[in-house]
Every structure is written in structure tokens, then in C-alpha cells.
CSV table of N, CA, C and O in Angstrom, one decimal:
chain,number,residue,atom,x,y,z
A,1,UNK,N,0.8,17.5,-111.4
A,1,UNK,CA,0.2,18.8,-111.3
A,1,UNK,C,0.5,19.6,-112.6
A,1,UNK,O,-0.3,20.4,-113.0
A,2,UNK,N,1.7,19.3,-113.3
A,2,UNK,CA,2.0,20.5,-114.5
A,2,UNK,C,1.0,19.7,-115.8
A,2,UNK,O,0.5,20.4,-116.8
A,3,UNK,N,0.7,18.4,-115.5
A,3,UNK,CA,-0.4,18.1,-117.1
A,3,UNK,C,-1.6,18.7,-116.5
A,3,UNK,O,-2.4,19.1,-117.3
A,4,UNK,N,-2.0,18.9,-115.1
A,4,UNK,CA,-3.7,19.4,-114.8
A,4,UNK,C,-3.4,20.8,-115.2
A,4,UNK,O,-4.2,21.5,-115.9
A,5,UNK,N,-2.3,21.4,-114.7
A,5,UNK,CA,-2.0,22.7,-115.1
A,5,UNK,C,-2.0,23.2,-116.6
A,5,UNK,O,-2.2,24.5,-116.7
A,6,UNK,N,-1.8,22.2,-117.8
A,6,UNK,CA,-2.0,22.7,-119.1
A,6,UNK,C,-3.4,22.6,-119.3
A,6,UNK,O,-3.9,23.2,-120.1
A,7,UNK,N,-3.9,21.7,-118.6
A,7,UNK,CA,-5.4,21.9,-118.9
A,7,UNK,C,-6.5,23.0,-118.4
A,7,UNK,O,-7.8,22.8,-118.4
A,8,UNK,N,-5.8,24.0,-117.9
A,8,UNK,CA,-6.5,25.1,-117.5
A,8,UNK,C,-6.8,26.4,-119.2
A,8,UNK,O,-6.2,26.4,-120.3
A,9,UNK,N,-7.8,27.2,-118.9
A,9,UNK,CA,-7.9,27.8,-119.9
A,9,UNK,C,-6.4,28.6,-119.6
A,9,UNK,O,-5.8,28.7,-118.5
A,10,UNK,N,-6.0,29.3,-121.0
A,10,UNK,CA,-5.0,29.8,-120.9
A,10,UNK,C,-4.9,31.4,-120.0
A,10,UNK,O,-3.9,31.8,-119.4
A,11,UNK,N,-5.9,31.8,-120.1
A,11,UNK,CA,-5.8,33.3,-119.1
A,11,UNK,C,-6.0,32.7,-117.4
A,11,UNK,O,-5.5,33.6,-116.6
A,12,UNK,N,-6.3,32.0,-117.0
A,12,UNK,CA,-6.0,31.3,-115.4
A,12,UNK,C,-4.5,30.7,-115.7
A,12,UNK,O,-3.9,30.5,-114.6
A,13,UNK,N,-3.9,30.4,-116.6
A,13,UNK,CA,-2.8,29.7,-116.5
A,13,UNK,C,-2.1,31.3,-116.4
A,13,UNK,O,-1.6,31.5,-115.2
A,14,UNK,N,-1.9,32.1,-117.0
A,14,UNK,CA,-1.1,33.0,-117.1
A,14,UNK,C,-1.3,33.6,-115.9
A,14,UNK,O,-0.2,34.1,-115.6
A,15,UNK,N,-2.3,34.0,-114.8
A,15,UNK,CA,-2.0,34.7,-113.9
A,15,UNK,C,-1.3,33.9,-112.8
A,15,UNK,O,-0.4,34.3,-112.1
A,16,UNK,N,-1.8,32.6,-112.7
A,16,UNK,CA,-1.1,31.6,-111.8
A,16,UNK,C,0.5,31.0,-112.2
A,16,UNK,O,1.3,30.3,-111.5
A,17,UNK,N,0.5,31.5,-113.4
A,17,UNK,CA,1.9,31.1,-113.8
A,17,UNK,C,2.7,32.6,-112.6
A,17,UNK,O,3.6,32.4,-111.7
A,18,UNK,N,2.0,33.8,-113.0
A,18,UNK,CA,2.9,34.9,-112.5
A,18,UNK,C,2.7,34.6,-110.7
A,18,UNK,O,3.5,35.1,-109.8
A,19,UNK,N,2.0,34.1,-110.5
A,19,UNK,CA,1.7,34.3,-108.9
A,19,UNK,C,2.7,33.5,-108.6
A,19,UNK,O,3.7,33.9,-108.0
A,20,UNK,N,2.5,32.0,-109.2
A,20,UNK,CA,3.2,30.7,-108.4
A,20,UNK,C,4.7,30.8,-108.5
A,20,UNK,O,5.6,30.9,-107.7
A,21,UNK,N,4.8,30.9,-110.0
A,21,UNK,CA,6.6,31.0,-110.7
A,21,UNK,C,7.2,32.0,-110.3
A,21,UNK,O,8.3,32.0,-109.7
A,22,UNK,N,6.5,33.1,-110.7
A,22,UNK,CA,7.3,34.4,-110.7
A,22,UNK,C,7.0,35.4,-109.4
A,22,UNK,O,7.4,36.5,-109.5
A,23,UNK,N,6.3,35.2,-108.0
A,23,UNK,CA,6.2,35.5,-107.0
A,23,UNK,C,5.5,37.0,-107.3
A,23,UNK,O,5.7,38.1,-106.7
A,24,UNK,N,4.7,36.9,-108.3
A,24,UNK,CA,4.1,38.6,-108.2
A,24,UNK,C,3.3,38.6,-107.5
A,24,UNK,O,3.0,37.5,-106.9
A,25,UNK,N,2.5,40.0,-107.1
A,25,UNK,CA,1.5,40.2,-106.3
A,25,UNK,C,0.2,40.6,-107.3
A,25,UNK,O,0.2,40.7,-108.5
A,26,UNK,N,-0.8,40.9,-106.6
A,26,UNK,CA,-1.6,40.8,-107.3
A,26,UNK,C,-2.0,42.4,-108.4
A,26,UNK,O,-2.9,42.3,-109.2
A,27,UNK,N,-1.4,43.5,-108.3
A,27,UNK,CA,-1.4,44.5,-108.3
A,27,UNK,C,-0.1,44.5,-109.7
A,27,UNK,O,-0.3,45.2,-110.7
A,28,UNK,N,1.1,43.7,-109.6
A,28,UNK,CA,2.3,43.6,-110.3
A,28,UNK,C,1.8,42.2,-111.6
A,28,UNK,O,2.3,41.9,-112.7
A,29,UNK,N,0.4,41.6,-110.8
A,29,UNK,CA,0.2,40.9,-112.2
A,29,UNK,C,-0.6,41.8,-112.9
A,29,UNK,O,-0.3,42.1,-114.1
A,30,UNK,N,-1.9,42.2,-112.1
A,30,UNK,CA,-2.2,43.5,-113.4
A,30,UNK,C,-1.5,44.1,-114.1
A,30,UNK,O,-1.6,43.7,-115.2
A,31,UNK,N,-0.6,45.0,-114.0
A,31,UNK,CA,0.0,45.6,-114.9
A,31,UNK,C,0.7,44.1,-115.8
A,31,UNK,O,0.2,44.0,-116.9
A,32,UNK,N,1.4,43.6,-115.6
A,32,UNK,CA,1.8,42.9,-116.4
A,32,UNK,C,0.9,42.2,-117.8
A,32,UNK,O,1.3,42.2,-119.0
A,33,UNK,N,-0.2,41.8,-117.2
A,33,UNK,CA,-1.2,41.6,-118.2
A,33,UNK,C,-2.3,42.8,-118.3
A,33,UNK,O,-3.4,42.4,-118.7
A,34,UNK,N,-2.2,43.7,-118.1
A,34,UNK,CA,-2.7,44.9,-118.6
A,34,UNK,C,-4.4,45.2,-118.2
A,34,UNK,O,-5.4,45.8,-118.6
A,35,UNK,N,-4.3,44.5,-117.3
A,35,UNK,CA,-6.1,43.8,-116.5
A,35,UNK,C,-6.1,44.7,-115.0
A,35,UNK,O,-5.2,45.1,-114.2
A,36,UNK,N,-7.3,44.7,-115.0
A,36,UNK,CA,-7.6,45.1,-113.4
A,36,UNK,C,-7.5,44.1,-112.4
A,36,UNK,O,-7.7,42.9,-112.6
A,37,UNK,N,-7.1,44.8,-111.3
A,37,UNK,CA,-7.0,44.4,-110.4
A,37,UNK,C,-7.7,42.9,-110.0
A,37,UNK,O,-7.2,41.8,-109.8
A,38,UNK,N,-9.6,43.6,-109.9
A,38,UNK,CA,-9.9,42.4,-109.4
A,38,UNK,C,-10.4,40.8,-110.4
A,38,UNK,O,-10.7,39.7,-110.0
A,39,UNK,N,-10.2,41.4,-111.6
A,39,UNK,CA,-9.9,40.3,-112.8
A,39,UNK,C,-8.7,39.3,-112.4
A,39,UNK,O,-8.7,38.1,-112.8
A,40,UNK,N,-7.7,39.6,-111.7
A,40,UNK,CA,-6.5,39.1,-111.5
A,40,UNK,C,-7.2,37.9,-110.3
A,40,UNK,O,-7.2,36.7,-110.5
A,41,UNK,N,-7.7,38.6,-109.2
A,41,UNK,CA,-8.1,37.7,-108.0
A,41,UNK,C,-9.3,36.8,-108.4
A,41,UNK,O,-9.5,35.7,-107.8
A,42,UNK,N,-10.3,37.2,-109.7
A,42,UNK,CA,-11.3,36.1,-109.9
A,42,UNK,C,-10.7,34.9,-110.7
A,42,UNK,O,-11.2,33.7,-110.7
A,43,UNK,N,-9.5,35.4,-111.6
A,43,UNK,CA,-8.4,34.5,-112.4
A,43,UNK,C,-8.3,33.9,-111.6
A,43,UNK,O,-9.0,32.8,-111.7
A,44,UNK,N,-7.6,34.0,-110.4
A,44,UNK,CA,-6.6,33.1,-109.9
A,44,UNK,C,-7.7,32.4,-108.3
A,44,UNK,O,-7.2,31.7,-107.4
A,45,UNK,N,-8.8,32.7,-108.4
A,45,UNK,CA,-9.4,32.0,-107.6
A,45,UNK,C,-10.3,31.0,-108.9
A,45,UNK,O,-10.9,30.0,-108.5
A,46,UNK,N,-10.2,31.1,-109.8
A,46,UNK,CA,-11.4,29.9,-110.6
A,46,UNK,C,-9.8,29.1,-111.0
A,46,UNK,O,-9.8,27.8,-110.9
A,47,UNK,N,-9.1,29.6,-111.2
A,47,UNK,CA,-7.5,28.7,-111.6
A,47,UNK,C,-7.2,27.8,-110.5
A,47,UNK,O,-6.4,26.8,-110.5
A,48,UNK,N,-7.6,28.2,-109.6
A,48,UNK,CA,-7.0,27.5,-107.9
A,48,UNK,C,-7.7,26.3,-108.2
A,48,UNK,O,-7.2,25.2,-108.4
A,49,UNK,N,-9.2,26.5,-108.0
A,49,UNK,CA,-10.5,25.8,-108.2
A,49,UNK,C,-10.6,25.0,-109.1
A,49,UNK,O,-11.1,23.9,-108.8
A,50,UNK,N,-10.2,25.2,-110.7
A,50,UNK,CA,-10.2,24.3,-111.4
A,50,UNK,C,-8.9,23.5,-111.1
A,50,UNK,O,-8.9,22.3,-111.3
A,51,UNK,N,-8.1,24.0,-110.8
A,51,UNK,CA,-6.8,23.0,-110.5
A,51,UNK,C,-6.9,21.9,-109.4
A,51,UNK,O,-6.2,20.9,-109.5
A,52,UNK,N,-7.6,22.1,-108.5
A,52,UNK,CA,-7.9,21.6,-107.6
A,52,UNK,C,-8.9,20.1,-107.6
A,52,UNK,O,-9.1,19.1,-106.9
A,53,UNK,N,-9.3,20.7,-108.7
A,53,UNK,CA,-10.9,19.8,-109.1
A,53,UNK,C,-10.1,18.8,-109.9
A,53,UNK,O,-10.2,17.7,-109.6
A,54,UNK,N,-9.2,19.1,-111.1
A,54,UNK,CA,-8.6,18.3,-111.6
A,54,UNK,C,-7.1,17.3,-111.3
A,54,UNK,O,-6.5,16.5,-112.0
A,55,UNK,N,-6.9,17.9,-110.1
A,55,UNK,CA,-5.8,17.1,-109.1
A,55,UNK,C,-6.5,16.2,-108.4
A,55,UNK,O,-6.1,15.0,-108.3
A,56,UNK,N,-7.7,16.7,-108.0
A,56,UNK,CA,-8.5,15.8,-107.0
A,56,UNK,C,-9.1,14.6,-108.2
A,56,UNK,O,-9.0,13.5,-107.7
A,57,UNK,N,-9.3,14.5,-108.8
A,57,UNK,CA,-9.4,13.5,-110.0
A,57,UNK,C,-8.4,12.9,-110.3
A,57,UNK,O,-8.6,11.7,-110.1
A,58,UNK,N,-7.4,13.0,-110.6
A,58,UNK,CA,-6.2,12.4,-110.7
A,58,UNK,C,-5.7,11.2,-109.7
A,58,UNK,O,-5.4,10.0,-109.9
A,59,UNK,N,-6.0,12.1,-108.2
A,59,UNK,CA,-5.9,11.5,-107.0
A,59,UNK,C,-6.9,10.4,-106.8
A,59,UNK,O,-6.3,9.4,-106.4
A,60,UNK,N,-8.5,10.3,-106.9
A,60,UNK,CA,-9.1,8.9,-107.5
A,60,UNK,C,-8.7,7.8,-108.5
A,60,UNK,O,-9.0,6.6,-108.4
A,61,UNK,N,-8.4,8.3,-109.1
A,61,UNK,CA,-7.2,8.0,-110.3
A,61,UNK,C,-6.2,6.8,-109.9
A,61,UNK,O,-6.3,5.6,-110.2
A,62,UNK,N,-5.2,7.6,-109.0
A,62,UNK,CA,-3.9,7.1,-108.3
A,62,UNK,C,-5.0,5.5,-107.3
A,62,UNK,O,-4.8,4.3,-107.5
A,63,UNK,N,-6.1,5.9,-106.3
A,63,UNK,CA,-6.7,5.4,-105.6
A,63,UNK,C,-6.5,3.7,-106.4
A,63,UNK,O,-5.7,2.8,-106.2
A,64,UNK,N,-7.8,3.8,-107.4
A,64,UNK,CA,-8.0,3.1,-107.8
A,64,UNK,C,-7.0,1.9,-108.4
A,64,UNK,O,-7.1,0.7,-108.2
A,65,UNK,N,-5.8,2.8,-109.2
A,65,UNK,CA,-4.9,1.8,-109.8
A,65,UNK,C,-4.2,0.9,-107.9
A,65,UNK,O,-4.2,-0.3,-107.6
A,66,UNK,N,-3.7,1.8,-107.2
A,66,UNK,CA,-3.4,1.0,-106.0
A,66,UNK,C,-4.1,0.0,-105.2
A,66,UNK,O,-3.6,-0.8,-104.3
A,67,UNK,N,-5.6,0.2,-105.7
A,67,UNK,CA,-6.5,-1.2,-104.9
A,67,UNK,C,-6.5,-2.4,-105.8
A,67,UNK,O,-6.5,-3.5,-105.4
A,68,UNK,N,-6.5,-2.1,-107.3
A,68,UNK,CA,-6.2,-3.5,-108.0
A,68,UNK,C,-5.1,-4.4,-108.2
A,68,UNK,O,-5.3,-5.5,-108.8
């Protein structure tokens, strides 16, 4: 999960870094990175999304090497 995680653009990495690591809310990440509100929630919903897309590849990935 942390190599699909470097492959995210870097501003989805930074709000999900504060959500996941650092237990902020969404209001305590804005301020932190100096962003509105709902910039924070479209961050971390395309960061969720692309992380997800790129785990789930991985996971075909895993499939494959275990059937040969």
C-alpha cells in the first residue's frame, strides 16, 4: 500500500497523509494546508479512488503470480 501511496499526485498524498497518519479532520486539514474546506473532501475522495484503483491492480497482480 505505501509504494501505490507514492504514486499518488502529491497534493492527494498530503491531505491523506493528514487524515490517515495524523488523525485530522477535515476542517484542521484545511487550515493546515491553507485550502478550503471542500478542496480537502474532493482531495481525499480522488486520493481514496486512485489508491484504491491502484491496490486493486496490485491485487491482480498477486492473483496471477499465485496461479502459475
Amino acid at each position: 500500500v505505501l509504494g501505490a501511496f507514492t504514486k499518488l499526485p502529491q497534493r492527494e498524498r498530503d491531505v491523506l497523509e493528514l487524515a490517515a497518519f495524523a488523525s485530522l479532520d477535515y476542517v484542521q486539514i484545511a487550515a493546515a494546508l491553507g485550502i478550503p474546506v471542500g478542496t480537502v473532501r474532493s482531495r481525499l475522495s480522488r486520493g481514496r479512488s486512485r489508491l484504491r484503483g491502484i491496490v486493486g491492480d496490485i491485487d491482480k497482480y498477486d492473483e496471477k503470480i499465485e496461479e502459475a
